[in-house]
Amino acid sequence: DTAVSQTPKYLVTQMGNDKSIKCEQNLGHDTMYWYKQDSKKFLKIMFSYNNKELIINETVPNRFSPKSPDKAHLNLHINSLELGDSAVYFCASSPLLAGAYNEQFFGPGTRLTVL
Amino acid sequence: KQEVTQIPAALSVPEGENLVLNCSFTDSAIYNLQWFRQDPGKGLTSLLLIQSSQREQTSGRLNASLDKSSGRSTLYIAASQPGDSATYLCLTSGSRLTFGEGTQLTVNP
């Protein structure tokens, strides 16, 4: 009965490869997010989707492409992986009430290592 | 651009002590502020959410306050325990979503 789940938990790959991380939430929330936590543990928003529509797209290389097949899923596809992409990627979800972000619930994270 | 600062970056206290963690932000036009804890190698656990219209929220030994006009929030932890050891993060939600860099708390038995 996990609220926000991500797969895989660990991902080790070579530079130049393409990989995807999947996220699912069973909380019935309208909004989902991807965050990146770098080696210094700093968390930064990457994308946010509301009801399958992109609402936040921070300054992220276009090698990163989020895909939301339905409002319970938000996947992250990364092309041509680079060493600097190594990080922990967190998915989160929240209800969107009165046009404002509300309490966010986070997944367990996916640790991506690019060799 | 919203900037969120958490001071101190690290804090070590003996068990039983009451303590305060600070979160400062530059843009007061926020909808809410959320406090999380993160254990090493784990995800984020939501602790408290304060809406912009609220002054404080309480959950057990935790009390979070919000002063939008001064751009500050505090997280008060009463009677700290070794199990409280973790990194504490604040997240402001306004036109942008911005995390602070966190305070690493160690509670020594």
Short mmCIF file of C-alpha atoms in Angstrom, two decimals:
data_model
loop_
_atom_site.label_atom_id
_atom_site.label_comp_id
_atom_site.label_asym_id
_atom_site.label_seq_id
_atom_site.Cartn_x
_atom_site.Cartn_y
_atom_site.Cartn_z
CA ASP A 1 0.00 0.00 0.00
CA THR A 2 2.91 2.33 -0.77
CA ALA A 3 1.70 5.85 -1.50
CA VAL A 4 4.39 6.98 -3.97
CA SER A 5 6.56 4.31 -5.52
CA GLN A 6 9.52 4.52 -7.86
CA THR A 7 11.36 1.94 -9.90
CA PRO A 8 14.13 1.11 -10.03
CA LYS A 9 15.65 1.96 -6.65
CA TYR A 10 19.17 1.83 -8.06
CA LEU A 11 20.30 2.39 -11.63
CA VAL A 12 23.90 2.04 -12.79
CA THR A 13 24.62 2.72 -16.43
CA GLN A 14 27.24 3.88 -18.89
CA MET A 15 27.59 7.37 -20.30
CA GLY A 16 25.62 7.86 -23.48
CA ASN A 17 22.89 5.37 -22.61
CA ASP A 18 19.18 6.16 -22.42
CA LYS A 19 17.27 5.20 -19.28
CA SER A 20 13.86 5.65 -17.69
CA ILE A 21 12.65 5.94 -14.12
CA LYS A 22 9.02 5.18 -13.32
CA CYS A 23 6.81 6.73 -10.67
CA GLU A 24 3.32 5.84 -9.53
CA GLN A 25 1.10 7.28 -6.81
CA ASN A 26 -2.08 5.79 -5.40
CA LEU A 27 -3.13 8.84 -3.42
CA GLY A 28 -5.50 10.19 -6.05
CA HIS A 29 -3.44 13.38 -6.34
CA ASP A 30 -3.63 15.65 -9.37
CA THR A 31 -0.05 16.86 -9.35
CA MET A 32 3.23 14.98 -9.61
CA TYR A 33 6.82 16.18 -9.50
CA TRP A 34 10.38 15.18 -10.22
CA TYR A 35 13.19 16.46 -8.04
CA LYS A 36 16.93 15.96 -8.30
CA GLN A 37 19.16 15.66 -5.22
CA ASP A 38 22.79 16.22 -6.11
CA SER A 39 25.91 14.98 -4.39
CA LYS A 40 25.75 17.89 -1.94
CA LYS A 41 22.25 16.75 -0.97
CA PHE A 42 20.62 19.86 -2.44
CA LEU A 43 17.10 19.21 -3.73
CA LYS A 44 15.84 21.02 -6.80
CA ILE A 45 12.54 20.84 -8.67
CA MET A 46 12.82 19.62 -12.24
CA PHE A 47 9.27 19.14 -13.51
CA SER A 48 5.69 19.18 -12.36
CA TYR A 49 2.61 17.78 -14.07
CA ASN A 50 -0.99 18.48 -13.22
CA ASN A 51 -3.55 16.10 -14.71
CA LYS A 52 -1.05 15.02 -17.36
CA GLU A 53 -0.16 18.62 -18.29
CA LEU A 54 3.29 20.11 -17.76
CA ILE A 55 3.11 23.06 -15.37
CA ILE A 56 6.70 23.43 -14.18
CA ASN A 57 9.74 22.96 -16.33
CA GLU A 58 12.81 24.32 -14.64
CA THR A 59 16.08 24.83 -16.45
CA VAL A 60 16.67 21.20 -17.23
CA PRO A 61 18.53 19.91 -20.32
CA ASN A 62 16.16 18.69 -22.99
CA ARG A 63 17.78 15.27 -22.64
CA PHE A 64 15.32 14.90 -19.76
CA SER A 65 11.76 14.23 -20.87
CA PRO A 66 8.94 13.56 -18.46
CA LYS A 67 5.96 11.53 -19.63
CA SER A 68 2.61 11.32 -17.86
CA PRO A 69 0.37 8.62 -19.35
CA ASP A 70 -2.28 9.31 -16.69
CA LYS A 71 -2.48 11.37 -13.54
CA ALA A 72 -1.24 8.49 -11.36
CA HIS A 73 2.02 8.05 -13.28
CA LEU A 74 4.92 10.33 -14.12
CA ASN A 75 7.94 8.75 -15.74
CA LEU A 76 11.30 10.36 -16.39
CA HIS A 77 13.25 9.46 -19.51
CA ILE A 78 16.86 10.55 -19.83
CA ASN A 79 18.72 10.44 -23.14
CA SER A 80 22.47 10.41 -23.68
CA LEU A 81 23.33 10.13 -20.00
CA GLU A 82 26.26 12.20 -18.72
CA LEU A 83 28.42 11.86 -15.62
CA GLY A 84 26.76 14.94 -14.14
CA ASP A 85 23.38 13.23 -14.23
CA SER A 86 24.48 11.02 -11.34
CA ALA A 87 22.16 11.91 -8.46
CA VAL A 88 19.15 10.71 -6.53
CA TYR A 89 15.89 11.43 -8.32
CA PHE A 90 12.76 11.78 -6.24
CA CYS A 91 9.19 11.64 -7.40
CA ALA A 92 6.47 13.35 -5.36
CA SER A 93 2.76 14.02 -5.55
CA SER A 94 0.31 16.45 -4.00
CA PRO A 95 -3.25 17.61 -4.35
CA LEU A 96 -3.68 20.91 -6.18
CA LEU A 97 -6.17 23.00 -4.24
CA ALA A 98 -7.24 26.53 -5.13
CA GLY A 99 -4.44 26.70 -7.67
CA ALA A 100 -1.74 26.20 -5.05
CA TYR A 101 0.66 23.36 -4.36
CA ASN A 102 -0.20 21.49 -1.23
CA GLU A 103 1.39 18.92 1.03
CA GLN A 104 3.84 16.86 -0.96
CA PHE A 105 4.46 13.17 -0.49
CA PHE A 106 7.74 11.75 -1.69
CA GLY A 107 8.78 8.45 -3.14
CA PRO A 108 11.83 6.55 -1.85
CA GLY A 109 14.13 7.87 -4.58
CA THR A 110 16.13 6.36 -7.42
CA ARG A 111 19.90 6.52 -7.13
CA LEU A 112 21.33 6.95 -10.64
CA THR A 113 25.03 6.36 -11.17
CA VAL A 114 26.52 7.13 -14.56
CA LEU A 115 29.94 5.56 -15.20
CA LYS B 1 13.83 34.35 -7.39
CA GLN B 2 13.13 32.60 -4.09
CA GLU B 3 16.14 31.84 -1.91
CA VAL B 4 15.73 29.58 1.11
CA THR B 5 18.39 29.39 3.80
CA GLN B 6 18.61 26.99 6.71
CA ILE B 7 20.84 27.80 9.62
CA PRO B 8 22.70 26.08 11.15
CA ALA B 9 23.86 23.61 8.53
CA ALA B 10 24.62 21.11 11.27
CA LEU B 11 23.64 20.82 14.91
CA SER B 12 24.66 18.35 17.60
CA VAL B 13 22.80 18.24 20.91
CA PRO B 14 22.54 15.92 23.91
CA GLU B 15 19.42 13.82 24.30
CA GLY B 16 16.55 15.57 26.06
CA GLU B 17 17.40 19.06 24.89
CA ASN B 18 14.81 21.31 23.26
CA LEU B 19 16.01 22.80 19.98
CA VAL B 20 15.01 25.15 17.18
CA LEU B 21 15.79 24.82 13.49
CA ASN B 22 15.51 27.87 11.27
CA CYS B 23 14.33 28.41 7.70
CA SER B 24 14.53 31.86 6.07
CA PHE B 25 13.12 32.82 2.69
CA THR B 26 13.42 35.95 0.58
CA ASP B 27 10.04 35.99 -1.22
CA SER B 28 7.15 36.21 1.25
CA ALA B 29 4.55 35.47 -1.44
CA ILE B 30 4.26 31.81 -0.53
CA TYR B 31 1.18 29.57 -0.34
CA ASN B 32 2.64 27.31 2.31
CA LEU B 33 5.82 25.97 3.87
CA GLN B 34 6.50 22.31 4.53
CA TRP B 35 9.05 20.70 6.87
CA PHE B 36 10.55 17.30 6.10
CA ARG B 37 13.07 14.96 7.61
CA GLN B 38 15.41 12.85 5.55
CA ASP B 39 17.27 9.88 7.00
CA PRO B 40 20.54 8.86 5.31
CA GLY B 41 19.90 7.05 2.03
CA LYS B 42 16.15 7.44 2.40
CA GLY B 43 13.35 9.54 0.99
CA LEU B 44 11.68 12.56 2.56
CA THR B 45 9.13 12.23 5.31
CA SER B 46 6.65 15.07 5.66
CA LEU B 47 6.53 16.47 9.20
CA LEU B 48 4.37 19.57 9.11
CA LEU B 49 2.71 21.81 6.54
CA ILE B 50 1.86 25.41 7.40
CA GLN B 51 -0.48 27.30 5.11
CA SER B 52 0.26 30.96 4.49
CA SER B 53 -2.77 31.96 6.60
CA GLN B 54 -1.53 29.99 9.62
CA ARG B 55 0.99 30.97 12.26
CA GLU B 56 1.89 27.54 13.56
CA GLN B 57 1.26 23.81 13.42
CA THR B 58 1.92 21.14 16.00
CA SER B 59 2.43 17.41 15.79
CA GLY B 60 3.55 15.58 18.91
CA ARG B 61 6.91 16.98 20.02
CA LEU B 62 7.18 19.14 16.89
CA ASN B 63 5.96 22.69 16.50
CA ALA B 64 6.46 24.74 13.36
CA SER B 65 5.86 28.46 13.13
CA LEU B 66 5.58 30.77 10.14
CA ASP B 67 6.12 34.52 9.97
CA LYS B 68 5.66 35.54 6.34
CA SER B 69 6.37 39.20 6.93
CA SER B 70 9.85 38.48 8.21
CA GLY B 71 10.40 35.53 5.86
CA ARG B 72 11.02 33.02 8.63
CA SER B 73 9.86 29.65 9.80
CA THR B 74 11.10 27.70 12.79
CA LEU B 75 10.81 24.04 13.69
CA TYR B 76 10.86 23.43 17.42
CA ILE B 77 11.66 19.94 18.64
CA ALA B 78 10.93 19.26 22.29
CA ALA B 79 12.78 16.70 24.42
CA SER B 80 14.98 15.52 21.56
CA GLN B 81 15.74 11.82 21.16
CA PRO B 82 18.48 9.95 19.26
CA GLY B 83 15.80 8.85 16.79
CA ASP B 84 15.35 12.50 15.81
CA SER B 85 18.80 12.43 14.20
CA ALA B 86 18.29 13.22 10.53
CA THR B 87 18.51 16.07 8.03
CA TYR B 88 15.63 18.52 8.29
CA LEU B 89 14.53 20.38 5.18
CA CYS B 90 12.06 23.16 4.54
CA LEU B 91 10.21 23.66 1.24
CA THR B 92 8.48 26.88 0.25
CA SER B 93 5.61 26.72 -2.24
CA GLY B 94 4.79 29.87 -4.11
CA SER B 95 5.22 30.63 -7.76
CA ARG B 96 8.24 28.38 -7.37
CA LEU B 97 9.02 25.34 -5.27
CA THR B 98 12.25 25.90 -3.39
CA PHE B 99 14.04 23.73 -0.82
CA GLY B 100 16.50 24.92 1.76
CA GLU B 101 19.83 23.15 1.99
CA GLY B 102 18.90 21.41 5.20
CA THR B 103 20.08 21.18 8.80
CA GLN B 104 21.79 17.95 9.78
CA LEU B 105 20.74 17.17 13.35
CA THR B 106 22.55 14.72 15.59
CA VAL B 107 21.06 13.89 18.98
CA ASN B 108 23.60 12.17 21.20
CA PRO B 109 22.50 9.60 23.81
#
